[in-house]
N, CA and C of each residue as an Amber inpcrd file, in Angstrom:
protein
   387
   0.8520000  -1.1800000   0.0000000   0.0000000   0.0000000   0.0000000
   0.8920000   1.2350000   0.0000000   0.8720000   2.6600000  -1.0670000
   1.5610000   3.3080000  -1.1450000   0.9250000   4.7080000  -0.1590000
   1.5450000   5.1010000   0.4520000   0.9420000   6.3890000   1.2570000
   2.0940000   7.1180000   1.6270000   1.6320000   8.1180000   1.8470000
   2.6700000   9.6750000   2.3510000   2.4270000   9.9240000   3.5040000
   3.1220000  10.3400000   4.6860000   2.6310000  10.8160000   5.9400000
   3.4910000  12.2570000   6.4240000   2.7540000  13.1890000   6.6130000
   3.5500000  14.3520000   6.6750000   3.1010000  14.7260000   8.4370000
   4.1860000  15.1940000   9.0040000   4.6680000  15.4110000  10.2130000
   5.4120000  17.1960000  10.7080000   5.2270000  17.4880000  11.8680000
   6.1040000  18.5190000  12.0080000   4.8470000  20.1270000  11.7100000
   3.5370000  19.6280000  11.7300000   2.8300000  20.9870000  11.6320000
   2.7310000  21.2660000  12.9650000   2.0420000  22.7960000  13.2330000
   1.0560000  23.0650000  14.4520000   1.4700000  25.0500000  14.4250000
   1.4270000  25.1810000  15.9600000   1.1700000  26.5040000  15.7190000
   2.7100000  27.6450000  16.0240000   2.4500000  28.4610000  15.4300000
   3.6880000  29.3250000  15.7680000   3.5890000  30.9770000  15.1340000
   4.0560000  31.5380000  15.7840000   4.1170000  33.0980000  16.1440000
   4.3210000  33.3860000  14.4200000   4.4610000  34.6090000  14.1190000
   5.2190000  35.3220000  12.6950000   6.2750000  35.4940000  12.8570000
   7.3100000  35.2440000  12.0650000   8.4080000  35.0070000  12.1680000
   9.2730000  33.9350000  12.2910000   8.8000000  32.6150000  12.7800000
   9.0720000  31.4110000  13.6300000   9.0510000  31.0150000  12.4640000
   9.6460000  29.7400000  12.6830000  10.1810000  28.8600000  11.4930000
   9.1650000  27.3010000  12.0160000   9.3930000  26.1260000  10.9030000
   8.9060000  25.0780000  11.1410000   9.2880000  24.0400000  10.0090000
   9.6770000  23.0140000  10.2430000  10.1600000  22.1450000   9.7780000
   9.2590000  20.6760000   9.7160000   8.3070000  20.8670000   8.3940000
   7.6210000  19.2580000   7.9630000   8.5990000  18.2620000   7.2660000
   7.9020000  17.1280000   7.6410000   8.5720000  15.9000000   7.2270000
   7.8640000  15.0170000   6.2980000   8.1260000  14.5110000   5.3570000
   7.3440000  13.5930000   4.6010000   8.0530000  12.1570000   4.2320000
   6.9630000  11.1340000   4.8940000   8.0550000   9.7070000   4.6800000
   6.7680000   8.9910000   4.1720000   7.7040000   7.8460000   3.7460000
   6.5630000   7.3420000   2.4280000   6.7640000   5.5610000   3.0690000
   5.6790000   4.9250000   2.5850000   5.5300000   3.8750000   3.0760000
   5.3310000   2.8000000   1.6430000   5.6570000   1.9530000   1.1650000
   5.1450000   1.4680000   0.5920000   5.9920000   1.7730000  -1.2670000
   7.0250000   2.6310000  -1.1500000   7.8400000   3.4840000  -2.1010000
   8.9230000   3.6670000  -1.5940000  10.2930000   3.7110000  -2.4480000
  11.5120000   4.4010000  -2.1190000  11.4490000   5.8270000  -2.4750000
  10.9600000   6.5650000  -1.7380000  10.7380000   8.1660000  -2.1340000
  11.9750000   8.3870000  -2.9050000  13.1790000   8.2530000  -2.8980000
  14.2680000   9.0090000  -3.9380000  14.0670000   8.4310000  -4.5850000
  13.3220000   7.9930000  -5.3940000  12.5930000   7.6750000  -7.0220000
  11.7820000   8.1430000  -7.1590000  10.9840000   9.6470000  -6.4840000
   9.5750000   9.7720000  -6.8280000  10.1970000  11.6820000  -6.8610000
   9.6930000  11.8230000  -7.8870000   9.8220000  13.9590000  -7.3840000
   8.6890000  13.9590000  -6.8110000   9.3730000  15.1740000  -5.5360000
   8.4280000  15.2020000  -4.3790000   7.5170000  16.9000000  -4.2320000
   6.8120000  16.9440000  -4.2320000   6.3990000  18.4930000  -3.8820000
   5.3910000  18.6480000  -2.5610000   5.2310000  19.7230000  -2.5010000
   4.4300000  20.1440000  -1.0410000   3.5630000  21.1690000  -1.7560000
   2.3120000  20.7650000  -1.4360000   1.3110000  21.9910000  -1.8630000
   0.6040000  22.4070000  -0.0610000  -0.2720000  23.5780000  -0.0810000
  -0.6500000  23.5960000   0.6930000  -2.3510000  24.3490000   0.3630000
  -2.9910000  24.3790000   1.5130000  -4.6350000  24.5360000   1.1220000
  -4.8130000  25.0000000   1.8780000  -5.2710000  27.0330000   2.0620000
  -5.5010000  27.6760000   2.8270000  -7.0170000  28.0240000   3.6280000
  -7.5700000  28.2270000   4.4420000  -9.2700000  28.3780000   4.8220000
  -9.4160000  29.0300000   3.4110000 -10.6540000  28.5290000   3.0820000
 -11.2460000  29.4950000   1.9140000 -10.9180000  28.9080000   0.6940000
  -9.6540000  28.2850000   0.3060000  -8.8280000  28.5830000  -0.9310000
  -8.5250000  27.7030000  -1.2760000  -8.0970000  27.4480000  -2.5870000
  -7.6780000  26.3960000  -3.6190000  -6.4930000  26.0030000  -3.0470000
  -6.2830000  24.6460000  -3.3390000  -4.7060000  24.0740000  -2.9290000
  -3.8430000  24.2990000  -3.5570000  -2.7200000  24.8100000  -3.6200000
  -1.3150000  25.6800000  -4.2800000  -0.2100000  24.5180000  -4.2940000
   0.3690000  24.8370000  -5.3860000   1.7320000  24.0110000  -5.0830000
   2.4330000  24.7590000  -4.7190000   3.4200000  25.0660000  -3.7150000
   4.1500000  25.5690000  -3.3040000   6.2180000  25.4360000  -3.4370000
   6.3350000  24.1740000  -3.5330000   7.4150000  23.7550000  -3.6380000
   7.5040000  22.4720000  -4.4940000   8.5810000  21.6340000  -5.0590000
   8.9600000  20.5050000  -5.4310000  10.3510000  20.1020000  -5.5740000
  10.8570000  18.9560000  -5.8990000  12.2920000  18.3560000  -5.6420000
  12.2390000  17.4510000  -6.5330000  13.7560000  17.3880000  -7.3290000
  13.8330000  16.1940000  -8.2240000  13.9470000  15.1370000  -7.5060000
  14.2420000  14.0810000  -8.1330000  14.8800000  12.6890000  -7.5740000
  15.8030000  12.8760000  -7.0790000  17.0440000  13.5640000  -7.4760000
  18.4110000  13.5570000  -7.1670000  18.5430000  14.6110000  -6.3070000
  18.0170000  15.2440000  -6.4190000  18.0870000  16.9340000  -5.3780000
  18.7010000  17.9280000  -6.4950000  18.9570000  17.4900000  -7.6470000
  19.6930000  18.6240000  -8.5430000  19.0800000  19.9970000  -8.4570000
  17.7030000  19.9140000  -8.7930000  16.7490000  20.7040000  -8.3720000
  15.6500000  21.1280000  -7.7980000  15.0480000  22.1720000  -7.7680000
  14.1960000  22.2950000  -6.9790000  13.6170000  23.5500000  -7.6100000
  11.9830000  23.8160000  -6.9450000  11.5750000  25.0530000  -7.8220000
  10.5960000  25.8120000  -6.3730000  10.0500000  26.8110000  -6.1380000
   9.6240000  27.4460000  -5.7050000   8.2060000  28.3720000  -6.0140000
   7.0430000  28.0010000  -5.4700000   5.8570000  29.5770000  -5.7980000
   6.9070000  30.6360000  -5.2870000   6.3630000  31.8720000  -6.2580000
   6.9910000  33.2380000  -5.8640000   7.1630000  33.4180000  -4.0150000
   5.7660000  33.1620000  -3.5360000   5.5260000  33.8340000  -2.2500000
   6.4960000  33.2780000  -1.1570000   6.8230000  31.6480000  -1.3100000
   7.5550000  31.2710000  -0.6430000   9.2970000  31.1970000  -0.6790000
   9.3840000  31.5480000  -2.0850000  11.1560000  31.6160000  -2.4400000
  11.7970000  32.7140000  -1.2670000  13.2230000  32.0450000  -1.2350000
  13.8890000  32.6430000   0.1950000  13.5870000  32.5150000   1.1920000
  12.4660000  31.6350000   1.7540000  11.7270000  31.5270000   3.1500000
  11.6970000  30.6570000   3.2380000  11.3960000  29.3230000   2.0730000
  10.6990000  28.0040000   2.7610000  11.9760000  27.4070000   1.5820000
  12.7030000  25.8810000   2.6060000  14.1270000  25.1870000   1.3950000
  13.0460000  23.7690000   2.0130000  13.0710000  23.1000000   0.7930000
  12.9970000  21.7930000   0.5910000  13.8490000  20.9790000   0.1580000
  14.0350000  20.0920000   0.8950000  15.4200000  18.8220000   1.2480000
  15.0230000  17.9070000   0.9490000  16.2450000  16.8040000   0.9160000
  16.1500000  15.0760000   1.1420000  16.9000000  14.2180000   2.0830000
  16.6570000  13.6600000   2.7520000  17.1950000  12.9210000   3.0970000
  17.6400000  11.0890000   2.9350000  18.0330000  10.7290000   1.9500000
  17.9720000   9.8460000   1.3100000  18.2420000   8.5380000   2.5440000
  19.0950000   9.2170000   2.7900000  19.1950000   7.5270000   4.3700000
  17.7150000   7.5110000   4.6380000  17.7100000   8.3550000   5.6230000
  16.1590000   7.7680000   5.8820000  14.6660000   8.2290000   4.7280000
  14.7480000   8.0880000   3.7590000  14.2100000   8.2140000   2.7410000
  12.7180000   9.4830000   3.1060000  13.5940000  10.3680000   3.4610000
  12.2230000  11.5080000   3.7740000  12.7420000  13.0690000   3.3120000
  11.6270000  13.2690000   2.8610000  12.1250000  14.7110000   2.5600000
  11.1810000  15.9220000   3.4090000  11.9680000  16.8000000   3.3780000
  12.0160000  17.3240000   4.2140000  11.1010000  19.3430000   3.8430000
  10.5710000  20.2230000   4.6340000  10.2500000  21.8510000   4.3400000
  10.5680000  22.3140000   5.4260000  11.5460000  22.7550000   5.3130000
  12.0940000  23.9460000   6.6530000  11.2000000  25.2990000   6.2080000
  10.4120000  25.9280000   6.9230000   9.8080000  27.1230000   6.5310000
  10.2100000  27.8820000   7.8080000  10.9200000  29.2690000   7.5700000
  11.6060000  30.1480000   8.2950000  10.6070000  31.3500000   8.0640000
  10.2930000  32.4500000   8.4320000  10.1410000  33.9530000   8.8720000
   8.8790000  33.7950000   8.2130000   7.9610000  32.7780000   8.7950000
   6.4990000  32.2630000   8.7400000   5.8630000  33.5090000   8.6250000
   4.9500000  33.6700000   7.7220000   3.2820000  34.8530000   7.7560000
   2.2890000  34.5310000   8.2570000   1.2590000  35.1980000   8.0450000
  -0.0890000  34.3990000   8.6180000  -0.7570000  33.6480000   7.2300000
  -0.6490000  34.6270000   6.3980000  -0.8820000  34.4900000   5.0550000
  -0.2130000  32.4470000   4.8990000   0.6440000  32.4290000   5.6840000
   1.5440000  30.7890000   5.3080000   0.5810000  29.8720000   5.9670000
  -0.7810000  30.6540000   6.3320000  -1.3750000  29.0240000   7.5210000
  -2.4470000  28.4840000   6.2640000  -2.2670000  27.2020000   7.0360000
  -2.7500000  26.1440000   5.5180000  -2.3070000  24.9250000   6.5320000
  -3.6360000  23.5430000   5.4520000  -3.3510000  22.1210000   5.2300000
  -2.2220000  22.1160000   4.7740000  -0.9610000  21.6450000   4.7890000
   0.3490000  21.4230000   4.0780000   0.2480000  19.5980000   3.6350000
   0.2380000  19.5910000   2.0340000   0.2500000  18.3970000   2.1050000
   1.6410000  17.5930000   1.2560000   2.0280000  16.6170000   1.2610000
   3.2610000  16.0890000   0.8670000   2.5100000  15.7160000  -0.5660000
   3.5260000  15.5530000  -1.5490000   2.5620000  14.6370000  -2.5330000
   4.0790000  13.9460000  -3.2560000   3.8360000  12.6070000  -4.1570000
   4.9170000  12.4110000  -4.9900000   4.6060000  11.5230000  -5.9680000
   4.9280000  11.5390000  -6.7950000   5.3360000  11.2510000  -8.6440000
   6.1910000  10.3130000  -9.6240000   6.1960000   9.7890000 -10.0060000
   7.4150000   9.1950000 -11.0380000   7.8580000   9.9830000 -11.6520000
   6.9580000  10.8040000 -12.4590000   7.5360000  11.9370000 -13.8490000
   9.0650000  13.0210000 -13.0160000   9.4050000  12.8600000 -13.8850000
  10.6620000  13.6930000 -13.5610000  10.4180000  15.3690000 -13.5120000
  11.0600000  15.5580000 -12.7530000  11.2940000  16.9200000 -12.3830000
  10.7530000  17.4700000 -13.4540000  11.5280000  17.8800000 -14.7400000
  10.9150000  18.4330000 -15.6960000   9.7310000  18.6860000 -16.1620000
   8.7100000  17.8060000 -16.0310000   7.7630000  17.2990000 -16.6710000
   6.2660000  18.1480000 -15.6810000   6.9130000  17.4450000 -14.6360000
   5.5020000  18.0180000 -13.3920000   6.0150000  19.4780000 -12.2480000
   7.9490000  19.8800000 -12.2730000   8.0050000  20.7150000 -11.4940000
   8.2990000  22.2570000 -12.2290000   8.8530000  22.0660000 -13.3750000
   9.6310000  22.9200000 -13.6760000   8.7150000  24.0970000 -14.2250000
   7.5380000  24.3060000 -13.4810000   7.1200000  25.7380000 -14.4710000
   6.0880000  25.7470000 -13.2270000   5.1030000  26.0470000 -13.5250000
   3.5310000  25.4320000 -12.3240000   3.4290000  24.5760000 -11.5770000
   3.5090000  24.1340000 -10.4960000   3.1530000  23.3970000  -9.9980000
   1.6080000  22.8300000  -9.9030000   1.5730000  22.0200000 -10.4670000
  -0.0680000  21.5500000 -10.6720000  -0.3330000  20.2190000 -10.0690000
  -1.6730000  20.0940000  -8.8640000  -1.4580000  19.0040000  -8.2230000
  -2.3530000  17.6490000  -9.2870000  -2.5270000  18.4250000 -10.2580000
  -3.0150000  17.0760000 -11.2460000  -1.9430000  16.1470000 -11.7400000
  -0.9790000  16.1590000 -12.0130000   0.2050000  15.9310000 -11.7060000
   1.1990000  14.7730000 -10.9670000   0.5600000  14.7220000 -10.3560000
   1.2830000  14.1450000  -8.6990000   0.0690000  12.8570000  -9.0480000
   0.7270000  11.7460000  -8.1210000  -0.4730000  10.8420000  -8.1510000
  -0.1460000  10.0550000  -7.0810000   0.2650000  10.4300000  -5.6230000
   0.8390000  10.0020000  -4.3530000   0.2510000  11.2140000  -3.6610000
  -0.4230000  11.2800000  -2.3080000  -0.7190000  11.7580000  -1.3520000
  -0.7200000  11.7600000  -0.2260000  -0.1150000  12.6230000   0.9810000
  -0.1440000  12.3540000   2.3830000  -1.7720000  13.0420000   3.0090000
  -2.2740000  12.9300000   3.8160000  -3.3620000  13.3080000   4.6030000
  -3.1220000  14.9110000   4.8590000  -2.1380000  15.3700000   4.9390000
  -2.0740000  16.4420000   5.2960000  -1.7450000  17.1870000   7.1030000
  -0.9700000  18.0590000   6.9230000  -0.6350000  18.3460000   8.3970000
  -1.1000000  19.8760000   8.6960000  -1.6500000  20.6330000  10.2970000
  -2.2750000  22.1020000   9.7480000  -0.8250000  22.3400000  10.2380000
  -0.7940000  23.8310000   9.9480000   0.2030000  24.6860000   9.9010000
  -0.5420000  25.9400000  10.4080000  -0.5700000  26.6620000  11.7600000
  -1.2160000  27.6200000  11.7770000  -0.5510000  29.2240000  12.0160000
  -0.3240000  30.1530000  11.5090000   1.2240000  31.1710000  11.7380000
   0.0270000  32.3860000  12.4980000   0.2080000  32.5890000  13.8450000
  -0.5060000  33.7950000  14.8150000  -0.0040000  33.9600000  15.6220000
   0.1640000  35.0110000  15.8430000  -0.0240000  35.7490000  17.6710000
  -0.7020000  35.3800000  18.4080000
């Protein structure tokens, strides 16, 4: 059974940083490009980030470039969203998702979660005072 489980949400001030985790069960995630979308009250689900297989690359939505780095960790086959100098605007479902198609194909322009065909449940993320 293939599934995603994402870890590492909850609540924190503006400014504060937070670090999700995504490990996969059922898959060797460093064969899959990985992205993180997230789904705000109100709002459509965004892709926000993605990662090749290899880590060569990686791509970014505008809003989050310079704030939020997405990693791998290949030993323990999880990858990783450090999100630093958090908004409120950043609170959202954060969900893991991952792929066969190569980087190119599903990361390198839009992130579109039609795309992806692996899903985690999702973790909240809430950024307040």
């Amino acid at each position: 059974q293939l599934h995603l489980v994402e870890s590492g949400g909850g609540l924190v001030q503006p400014g504060g940083s937070l670090r999700l985790s995504c490990a996969a069960s059922g898959i060797r995630l460093g064969d899959y490009s990985v992205g993180w979308f997230r789904q705000a009250p109100g709002k459509e689900r965004e892709g926000i980030t993605c990662i090749s297989k290899r880590e060569y690359e990686a791509s970014y939505l505008d809003s989050v470039e310079g704030r939020f780095t997405i990693s791998r960790d290949y030993t323990q086959g999880t990858v990783f969203l450090q999100m630093d100098r958090l908004k409120p605007e950043d609170t959202g479902v954060y969900y893991c998702t991952a792929d066969r198609k190569p980087f190119s194909s599903i990361c390198a322009d839009v992130i579109l979660e039609e795309r992806f065909a692996i899903w985690g449940q999702g973790t909240q993320v809430t950024v307040s005072s």
